[in-house]
């Protein structure tokens, strides 16, 4: 594999030679330097098959027992944004029917080092609870999962601004394409971000068009507090040094996550953890996203988050896992009733994975309460004429 | 070193000797002796580095010292590529006090490792351990449970009885830590690293670029050679190996897939690819065959330890160059004549792309390289340091019968004309009557000359019949048996008879020669063989 450039170069010469031979063989009669005209040279050995036959078949037994995304989402699509230079890997489930007065569309943004399938379990739970009358959309952000770069020679930056622009492009795309079949007056978009995703959702909201904002019912953040996050980043080096990046199989990776308390729910882990790794031809699974590579951008991620969240001109929900103390802005905001605060004490950092059920109930509640389409104002006028 | 000392015998073998399926990760991909020869490092496909230490100075014996995971597999997100953890090269640095340093590299990242002895201290005595305090004896019976009564505790911990816990030496382990990680400097796969003689800088070479690093600064490196064309479609050659001169800190050389070696002086220019000295042998295009382009690709180049010669290895030959003469090599040695007819086979099974190494002996006079069927070749004293008195090889059967089987004789009996094919008896006759003349040899036309010689006789004044000592040994299970069997020459003769089935999977690509004695370490898939002439 490390020989590719050299090998391809040398083989290129052979291919040229091949062409020469074939053309020469056709000119049998006129070309005396080839010797007897009856002489034909056999065809070139097929080097491609030789190379490929040496790669062993990847064992499929490793993934045999694991569920795949299609048990959780209806569709998986690569949405290509040339201007963003990325192909975003997106999973989504569209509402099965538009029968009710309001259709919630939950759009998820995962955190750093995670992937869209972190919300798989939550998405399925929501669909079940709402009887398919809701939409769920999750995607892999830049630098994560199966989202790929279009032109790798261009600079790729991971500061919050880029993530926000990516998310905005995606939302606009979703609004104008995927959701186009749903009557606009029934649309209730809810943005939900976990950890870094929460920060991105908060900062994306003001950048959205007026029309999109009108249809957005609320913004939710999962387990993210500005000060706590900044402190955690300072200590992340130790965490990264003890977290292995290579496992022998998907199962080993899942086991490690569960054993170390990073995931408390095995069902969620089974779908979320494998999406963080790529299986190499040698059989090993290697982590796709190296958090160290984001280091230069860390300080852009959470700056001013609390303030912005509290002042967002929409309904807000903050779900915490109970370990952290609110910072000053959030405490004041909560006392002033600017947002709803829910705490799940039993949960780990990945609330959507660990407590998918409770989160779903909370979200549905949040949507119903804040969605004015559900409110029926009884009026005494106009009925009896 | 005189020729007596080339009677290489099998000494040790490390690794799983069972013949069955070899785990990919155990295949050894790099091996290197340090500057003293007391330490040997090997790297494998699984990214591990294993160190051995000389355990006996009289006999060539090594014992396992330590092992550590140097590199791990990585995923390059932007290019969506797998980065293998296979160790491509290991190079030792000069030791500092009591720690050893080495550089190891995979395709993308170079790491500087420090290996040192660590004393583990443990608390050997503390206040709650037995034997402390007078009243302890009464408590011995109760001590097994965790809860000793409060009264008994008090009696232990009287002021007079308190002692500071004592740390004492428990164990000594060999620890390895990565001191520096030089990453993200190469777009293509790193094929060589080379420490400079100034002990402050080193170079790393990938397919198209060579970078210069300072050991202390992992964040920056300077690009000194760049052969990337503006348009990748016009790519014609890649860099295959690079090395610093062992004494001159300003000289470096690199080889290309086109069969050229370029010797550059860093003092001339910041970017060194401007006016290098180009070592290339002109071969008449008429003699080119279908595969010449591929077989002329140089796979490894080495400076001799005295800095006067360069050895280059391409698929079929080893060429020895004088550093001051770049128009033709001093000598060309055909390694495996048998392969010349089988080139299409090697092309089909990809063996033609194998990259063999070449090594000088510590005194710069001998060369070693590897081949297939687990064979490796040693050419004793093939590099002449002074003008030739010629290699007068007068060996005849009479001599051989008279003398005892001692080293000298063994070698003389086993002399082969490496440039030709034919039975050994024929050769002996030729060598008996032949005198040596010029140094240069032309690899291509030797076959013809052989026949002529047989007919003519002594005084053929022929440039082309350079006789080259060759010792061919095999690094596999037969080595265990052959330890007692047969003279060196007989073994060599046996090993050269390849017949029709060449095992291309059993290639000796990586090996290392001890810098001060005639001992060599050979990597054969997952086994490490040590041969020694001591």
GROMACS .gro file of C-alpha atoms in nm, chain B residues 132-492:
model
  361
  517UNK     CA    1   0.709  -0.297   6.366
  518UNK     CA    2   0.630  -0.206   6.717
  519UNK     CA    3   0.674  -0.422   7.019
  520UNK     CA    4   0.312  -0.503   7.062
  521UNK     CA    5   0.282  -0.629   6.710
  522UNK     CA    6   0.327  -0.985   6.814
  523UNK     CA    7  -0.003  -0.992   6.986
  524UNK     CA    8  -0.174  -0.857   6.688
  525UNK     CA    9  -0.036  -1.102   6.441
  526UNK     CA   10  -0.329  -1.327   6.491
  527UNK     CA   11  -0.572  -1.054   6.441
  528UNK     CA   12  -0.398  -0.894   6.154
  529UNK     CA   13  -0.558  -1.106   5.890
  530UNK     CA   14  -0.885  -0.924   5.907
  531UNK     CA   15  -0.914  -0.570   5.799
  532UNK     CA   16  -1.064  -0.453   6.120
  533UNK     CA   17  -0.828  -0.456   6.402
  534UNK     CA   18  -0.981  -0.314   6.714
  535UNK     CA   19  -0.916   0.045   6.794
  536UNK     CA   20  -0.707  -0.044   7.096
  537UNK     CA   21  -0.471  -0.257   6.898
  538UNK     CA   22  -0.431   0.013   6.642
  539UNK     CA   23  -0.336   0.255   6.907
  540UNK     CA   24  -0.068   0.030   7.036
  541UNK     CA   25   0.090   0.007   6.696
  542UNK     CA   26   0.089   0.372   6.631
  543UNK     CA   27   0.257   0.498   6.939
  544UNK     CA   28   0.481   0.789   6.864
  545UNK     CA   29   0.797   0.595   6.931
  546UNK     CA   30   0.690   0.325   6.699
  547UNK     CA   31   0.616   0.542   6.404
  548UNK     CA   32   0.851   0.509   6.116
  549UNK     CA   33   0.871   0.685   5.790
  550UNK     CA   34   0.776   0.458   5.505
  551UNK     CA   35   1.081   0.341   5.324
  552UNK     CA   36   1.108   0.321   4.950
  553UNK     CA   37   1.339   0.060   4.824
  554UNK     CA   38   1.447  -0.072   4.493
  555UNK     CA   39   1.204  -0.328   4.375
  556UNK     CA   40   1.268  -0.390   4.015
  557UNK     CA   41   1.439  -0.260   3.710
  558UNK     CA   42   1.245  -0.236   3.393
  559UNK     CA   43   1.334  -0.109   3.054
  560UNK     CA   44   1.098   0.170   2.964
  561UNK     CA   45   1.043   0.338   2.633
  562UNK     CA   46   0.878   0.674   2.588
  563UNK     CA   47   0.820   0.875   2.275
  564UNK     CA   48   1.010   1.194   2.324
  565UNK     CA   49   0.914   1.365   2.002
  566UNK     CA   50   0.655   1.299   1.739
  567UNK     CA   51   0.726   1.443   1.397
  568UNK     CA   52   0.396   1.434   1.217
  569UNK     CA   53   0.200   1.587   0.933
  570UNK     CA   54   0.495   1.674   0.717
  571UNK     CA   55   0.451   1.425   0.438
  572UNK     CA   56   0.176   1.397   0.185
  573UNK     CA   57   0.315   1.075   0.044
  574UNK     CA   58   0.445   0.766   0.217
  575UNK     CA   59   0.773   0.798   0.403
  576UNK     CA   60   1.027   0.547   0.275
  577UNK     CA   61   1.348   0.654   0.452
  578UNK     CA   62   1.480   0.837   0.752
  579UNK     CA   63   1.844   0.914   0.811
  580UNK     CA   64   2.015   1.080   1.107
  581UNK     CA   65   2.282   1.333   1.017
  582UNK     CA   66   2.635   1.302   1.144
  583UNK     CA   67   2.593   1.637   1.318
  584UNK     CA   68   2.354   1.460   1.557
  585UNK     CA   69   2.117   1.751   1.548
  586UNK     CA   70   1.922   1.697   1.234
  587UNK     CA   71   1.775   1.414   1.036
  588UNK     CA   72   1.600   1.375   0.706
  589UNK     CA   73   1.283   1.199   0.611
  590UNK     CA   74   1.203   1.111   0.252
  591UNK     CA   75   0.874   1.024   0.091
  592UNK     CA   76   0.797   0.953  -0.273
  593UNK     CA   77   0.839   1.308  -0.391
  594UNK     CA   78   0.994   1.516  -0.117
  595UNK     CA   79   1.273   1.511   0.137
  596UNK     CA   80   1.241   1.708   0.460
  597UNK     CA   81   1.506   1.814   0.705
  598UNK     CA   82   1.421   1.811   1.075
  599UNK     CA   83   1.585   1.920   1.394
  600UNK     CA   84   1.539   1.668   1.672
  601UNK     CA   85   1.421   1.930   1.916
  602UNK     CA   86   1.159   2.087   1.695
  603UNK     CA   87   0.883   1.851   1.599
  604UNK     CA   88   0.667   2.133   1.476
  605UNK     CA   89   0.874   2.239   1.184
  606UNK     CA   90   1.077   2.084   0.909
  607UNK     CA   91   1.245   2.221   0.600
  608UNK     CA   92   1.187   2.083   0.257
  609UNK     CA   93   1.519   2.028   0.084
  610UNK     CA   94   1.426   1.819  -0.217
  611UNK     CA   95   1.103   1.840  -0.410
  612UNK     CA   96   1.055   1.652  -0.733
  613UNK     CA   97   0.682   1.687  -0.754
  614UNK     CA   98   0.584   1.812  -1.098
  615UNK     CA   99   0.327   2.089  -1.123
  616UNK     CA  100   0.103   1.854  -1.308
  617UNK     CA  101   0.089   1.510  -1.151
  618UNK     CA  102   0.017   1.360  -1.489
  619UNK     CA  103   0.374   1.437  -1.585
  620UNK     CA  104   0.520   1.237  -1.301
  621UNK     CA  105   0.807   1.027  -1.424
  622UNK     CA  106   1.002   0.921  -1.121
  623UNK     CA  107   0.972   0.888  -0.747
  624UNK     CA  108   1.227   0.895  -0.469
  625UNK     CA  109   1.293   0.547  -0.339
  626UNK     CA  110   1.556   0.597  -0.071
  627UNK     CA  111   1.764   0.872   0.088
  628UNK     CA  112   2.059   0.886   0.324
  629UNK     CA  113   2.298   1.128   0.484
  630UNK     CA  114   2.672   1.086   0.440
  631UNK     CA  115   2.822   0.920   0.748
  632UNK     CA  116   3.087   1.185   0.797
  633UNK     CA  117   3.007   1.490   0.590
  634UNK     CA  118   2.708   1.657   0.745
  635UNK     CA  119   2.631   1.851   0.429
  636UNK     CA  120   2.608   1.563   0.188
  637UNK     CA  121   2.304   1.353   0.124
  638UNK     CA  122   2.201   1.122  -0.154
  639UNK     CA  123   1.872   0.994  -0.284
  640UNK     CA  124   1.778   0.731  -0.537
  641UNK     CA  125   1.493   0.727  -0.782
  642UNK     CA  126   1.278   0.476  -0.955
  643UNK     CA  127   1.452   0.561  -1.279
  644UNK     CA  128   1.778   0.414  -1.162
  645UNK     CA  129   1.962   0.733  -1.078
  646UNK     CA  130   2.136   0.836  -0.759
  647UNK     CA  131   2.177   1.203  -0.682
  648UNK     CA  132   2.437   1.326  -0.439
  649UNK     CA  133   2.350   1.670  -0.310
  650UNK     CA  134   2.539   1.927  -0.110
  651UNK     CA  135   2.316   2.121   0.123
  652UNK     CA  136   2.553   2.413   0.127
  653UNK     CA  137   2.484   2.503  -0.233
  654UNK     CA  138   2.125   2.596  -0.206
  655UNK     CA  139   1.825   2.576   0.022
  656UNK     CA  140   1.649   2.347  -0.218
  657UNK     CA  141   1.896   2.078  -0.302
  658UNK     CA  142   1.772   1.943  -0.627
  659UNK     CA  143   1.949   2.194  -0.841
  660UNK     CA  144   2.298   2.072  -0.920
  661UNK     CA  145   2.339   1.732  -0.775
  662UNK     CA  146   2.602   1.487  -0.879
  663UNK     CA  147   2.413   1.224  -1.072
  664UNK     CA  148   2.523   0.863  -1.057
  665UNK     CA  149   2.378   0.684  -1.349
  666UNK     CA  150   2.510   0.409  -1.564
  667UNK     CA  151   2.444   0.440  -1.928
  668UNK     CA  152   2.309   0.118  -2.072
  669UNK     CA  153   2.265   0.071  -2.439
  670UNK     CA  154   1.893   0.086  -2.513
  671UNK     CA  155   1.936  -0.214  -2.739
  672UNK     CA  156   1.995  -0.421  -2.432
  673UNK     CA  157   1.678  -0.302  -2.274
  674UNK     CA  158   1.401  -0.545  -2.241
  675UNK     CA  159   1.041  -0.514  -2.151
  676UNK     CA  160   1.107  -0.496  -1.785
  677UNK     CA  161   1.421  -0.287  -1.775
  678UNK     CA  162   1.227   0.015  -1.667
  679UNK     CA  163   1.100  -0.165  -1.362
  680UNK     CA  164   1.410  -0.362  -1.274
  681UNK     CA  165   1.631  -0.058  -1.293
  682UNK     CA  166   1.434   0.111  -1.018
  683UNK     CA  167   1.672   0.139  -0.725
  684UNK     CA  168   1.527   0.000  -0.407
  685UNK     CA  169   1.799   0.089  -0.160
  686UNK     CA  170   2.119   0.291  -0.143
  687UNK     CA  171   2.379   0.299   0.131
  688UNK     CA  172   2.695   0.490   0.198
  689UNK     CA  173   2.988   0.280   0.306
  690UNK     CA  174   3.082   0.347   0.668
  691UNK     CA  175   3.406   0.511   0.556
  692UNK     CA  176   3.208   0.738   0.328
  693UNK     CA  177   3.393   0.658   0.009
  694UNK     CA  178   3.157   0.426  -0.165
  695UNK     CA  179   2.791   0.398  -0.245
  696UNK     CA  180   2.608   0.071  -0.289
  697UNK     CA  181   2.282   0.068  -0.479
  698UNK     CA  182   2.039  -0.220  -0.514
  699UNK     CA  183   1.802  -0.257  -0.800
  700UNK     CA  184   1.595  -0.561  -0.870
  701UNK     CA  185   1.861  -0.776  -1.031
  702UNK     CA  186   2.194  -0.623  -0.935
  703UNK     CA  187   2.401  -0.446  -0.675
  704UNK     CA  188   2.620  -0.165  -0.800
  705UNK     CA  189   2.914  -0.026  -0.611
  706UNK     CA  190   3.006   0.331  -0.693
  707UNK     CA  191   3.301   0.540  -0.601
  708UNK     CA  192   3.168   0.862  -0.460
  709UNK     CA  193   3.399   1.059  -0.685
  710UNK     CA  194   3.312   0.888  -1.007
  711UNK     CA  195   2.960   0.914  -1.127
  712UNK     CA  196   2.963   0.796  -1.483
  713UNK     CA  197   2.982   0.429  -1.412
  714UNK     CA  198   2.989   0.201  -1.114
  715UNK     CA  199   3.305   0.034  -0.995
  716UNK     CA  200   3.134  -0.299  -0.990
  717UNK     CA  201   2.806  -0.450  -1.081
  718UNK     CA  202   2.708  -0.771  -0.915
  719UNK     CA  203   2.431  -0.983  -1.057
  720UNK     CA  204   2.242  -1.117  -0.765
  721UNK     CA  205   2.007  -1.371  -0.900
  722UNK     CA  206   2.077  -1.462  -1.258
  723UNK     CA  207   1.797  -1.713  -1.245
  724UNK     CA  208   1.543  -1.438  -1.234
  725UNK     CA  209   1.645  -1.284  -1.561
  726UNK     CA  210   1.444  -1.539  -1.752
  727UNK     CA  211   1.160  -1.536  -1.507
  728UNK     CA  212   1.089  -1.166  -1.511
  729UNK     CA  213   0.743  -1.209  -1.652
  730UNK     CA  214   0.659  -1.440  -1.365
  731UNK     CA  215   0.778  -1.184  -1.116
  732UNK     CA  216   0.572  -0.923  -1.292
  733UNK     CA  217   0.260  -1.133  -1.266
  734UNK     CA  218   0.293  -1.211  -0.901
  735UNK     CA  219   0.408  -0.862  -0.814
  736UNK     CA  220   0.747  -0.983  -0.696
  737UNK     CA  221   0.917  -0.748  -0.938
  738UNK     CA  222   0.818  -0.462  -0.712
  739UNK     CA  223   0.992  -0.605  -0.407
  740UNK     CA  224   1.232  -0.364  -0.246
  741UNK     CA  225   1.550  -0.534  -0.137
  742UNK     CA  226   1.798  -0.369   0.092
  743UNK     CA  227   2.174  -0.364   0.062
  744UNK     CA  228   2.425  -0.337   0.347
  745UNK     CA  229   2.793  -0.271   0.385
  746UNK     CA  230   3.003  -0.448   0.643
  747UNK     CA  231   3.146  -0.237   0.922
  748UNK     CA  232   3.484  -0.208   0.752
  749UNK     CA  233   3.329  -0.098   0.422
  750UNK     CA  234   3.477  -0.387   0.231
  751UNK     CA  235   3.193  -0.633   0.197
  752UNK     CA  236   2.838  -0.618   0.077
  753UNK     CA  237   2.527  -0.813   0.165
  754UNK     CA  238   2.189  -0.830   0.003
  755UNK     CA  239   1.884  -1.052  -0.004
  756UNK     CA  240   1.695  -1.258  -0.254
  757UNK     CA  241   1.417  -1.517  -0.275
  758UNK     CA  242   1.380  -1.864  -0.129
  759UNK     CA  243   1.498  -1.708   0.195
  760UNK     CA  244   1.841  -1.670   0.042
  761UNK     CA  245   2.074  -1.388   0.117
  762UNK     CA  246   2.409  -1.317  -0.042
  763UNK     CA  247   2.730  -1.193   0.105
  764UNK     CA  248   3.010  -1.066  -0.112
  765UNK     CA  249   3.324  -1.059   0.101
  766UNK     CA  250   3.586  -0.799   0.028
  767UNK     CA  251   3.414  -0.698  -0.290
  768UNK     CA  252   3.483  -0.332  -0.232
  769UNK     CA  253   3.845  -0.265  -0.301
  770UNK     CA  254   3.999   0.018  -0.110
  771UNK     CA  255   4.332   0.035  -0.288
  772UNK     CA  256   4.426  -0.023  -0.641
  773UNK     CA  257   4.379  -0.374  -0.748
  774UNK     CA  258   4.637  -0.632  -0.706
  775UNK     CA  259   4.346  -0.815  -0.846
  776UNK     CA  260   4.163  -1.093  -0.687
  777UNK     CA  261   4.378  -1.379  -0.767
  778UNK     CA  262   4.166  -1.675  -0.708
  779UNK     CA  263   4.371  -1.972  -0.770
  780UNK     CA  264   4.170  -2.258  -0.648
  781UNK     CA  265   4.215  -2.601  -0.769
  782UNK     CA  266   4.100  -2.937  -0.669
  783UNK     CA  267   4.446  -3.041  -0.555
  784UNK     CA  268   4.467  -2.773  -0.303
  785UNK     CA  269   4.133  -2.861  -0.170
  786UNK     CA  270   4.213  -3.223  -0.116
  787UNK     CA  271   4.533  -3.157   0.061
  788UNK     CA  272   4.419  -2.910   0.316
  789UNK     CA  273   4.194  -2.972   0.605
  790UNK     CA  274   3.850  -2.836   0.614
  791UNK     CA  275   3.921  -2.502   0.753
  792UNK     CA  276   3.760  -2.175   0.680
  793UNK     CA  277   3.999  -2.061   0.417
  794UNK     CA  278   3.951  -2.366   0.215
  795UNK     CA  279   3.582  -2.371   0.246
  796UNK     CA  280   3.556  -2.036   0.096
  797UNK     CA  281   3.796  -2.100  -0.183
  798UNK     CA  282   3.613  -2.411  -0.277
  799UNK     CA  283   3.294  -2.227  -0.289
  800UNK     CA  284   3.396  -1.943  -0.506
  801UNK     CA  285   3.148  -1.882  -0.774
  802UNK     CA  286   3.162  -1.658  -1.062
  803UNK     CA  287   2.861  -1.460  -0.977
  804UNK     CA  288   2.836  -1.321  -1.319
  805UNK     CA  289   2.776  -1.641  -1.499
  806UNK     CA  290   2.584  -1.957  -1.470
  807UNK     CA  291   2.715  -2.303  -1.501
  808UNK     CA  292   2.824  -2.590  -1.289
  809UNK     CA  293   3.072  -2.543  -1.015
  810UNK     CA  294   3.321  -2.784  -1.152
  811UNK     CA  295   3.354  -2.586  -1.467
  812UNK     CA  296   3.408  -2.281  -1.269
  813UNK     CA  297   3.678  -2.429  -1.062
  814UNK     CA  298   3.871  -2.508  -1.368
  815UNK     CA  299   3.834  -2.162  -1.495
  816UNK     CA  300   3.929  -2.004  -1.173
  817UNK     CA  301   4.232  -2.219  -1.147
  818UNK     CA  302   4.373  -2.084  -1.459
  819UNK     CA  303   4.241  -1.739  -1.460
  820UNK     CA  304   4.413  -1.426  -1.359
  821UNK     CA  305   4.252  -1.110  -1.258
  822UNK     CA  306   4.267  -0.797  -1.454
  823UNK     CA  307   4.050  -0.497  -1.445
  824UNK     CA  308   3.802  -0.395  -1.187
  825UNK     CA  309   3.506  -0.305  -1.393
  826UNK     CA  310   3.253  -0.556  -1.489
  827UNK     CA  311   2.979  -0.532  -1.733
  828UNK     CA  312   2.693  -0.742  -1.620
  829UNK     CA  313   2.526  -0.798  -1.948
  830UNK     CA  314   2.790  -0.953  -2.162
  831UNK     CA  315   2.946  -1.184  -1.915
  832UNK     CA  316   2.762  -1.491  -2.018
  833UNK     CA  317   2.915  -1.476  -2.358
  834UNK     CA  318   3.259  -1.427  -2.220
  835UNK     CA  319   3.237  -1.730  -2.002
  836UNK     CA  320   3.207  -1.956  -2.296
  837UNK     CA  321   3.498  -1.792  -2.463
  838UNK     CA  322   3.711  -1.843  -2.160
  839UNK     CA  323   3.648  -2.205  -2.144
  840UNK     CA  324   3.781  -2.242  -2.488
  841UNK     CA  325   4.072  -2.012  -2.471
  842UNK     CA  326   4.275  -2.021  -2.163
  843UNK     CA  327   4.477  -1.822  -1.927
  844UNK     CA  328   4.583  -1.512  -2.090
  845UNK     CA  329   4.251  -1.383  -2.193
  846UNK     CA  330   4.278  -1.025  -2.112
  847UNK     CA  331   3.922  -0.964  -2.048
  848UNK     CA  332   3.768  -0.676  -1.868
  849UNK     CA  333   3.463  -0.867  -1.803
  850UNK     CA  334   3.559  -1.164  -1.604
  851UNK     CA  335   3.567  -1.023  -1.263
  852UNK     CA  336   3.544  -1.303  -1.019
  853UNK     CA  337   3.337  -1.217  -0.722
  854UNK     CA  338   3.322  -1.411  -0.407
  855UNK     CA  339   2.974  -1.496  -0.321
  856UNK     CA  340   2.834  -1.664  -0.019
  857UNK     CA  341   2.474  -1.763  -0.042
  858UNK     CA  342   2.298  -1.865   0.274
  859UNK     CA  343   1.945  -1.949   0.359
  860UNK     CA  344   1.753  -1.804   0.648
  861UNK     CA  345   1.494  -2.058   0.736
  862UNK     CA  346   1.456  -2.390   0.909
  863UNK     CA  347   1.727  -2.549   0.701
  864UNK     CA  348   1.967  -2.319   0.880
  865UNK     CA  349   1.912  -2.515   1.198
  866UNK     CA  350   2.000  -2.837   1.028
  867UNK     CA  351   2.280  -2.704   0.818
  868UNK     CA  352   2.459  -2.579   1.118
  869UNK     CA  353   2.679  -2.877   1.112
  870UNK     CA  354   2.626  -2.980   0.760
  871UNK     CA  355   2.852  -2.911   0.477
  872UNK     CA  356   3.106  -2.645   0.421
  873UNK     CA  357   3.010  -2.291   0.347
  874UNK     CA  358   3.088  -2.348  -0.015
  875UNK     CA  359   2.877  -2.656  -0.038
  876UNK     CA  360   2.586  -2.479   0.118
  877UNK     CA  361   2.635  -2.188  -0.114
   0.00000   0.00000   0.00000
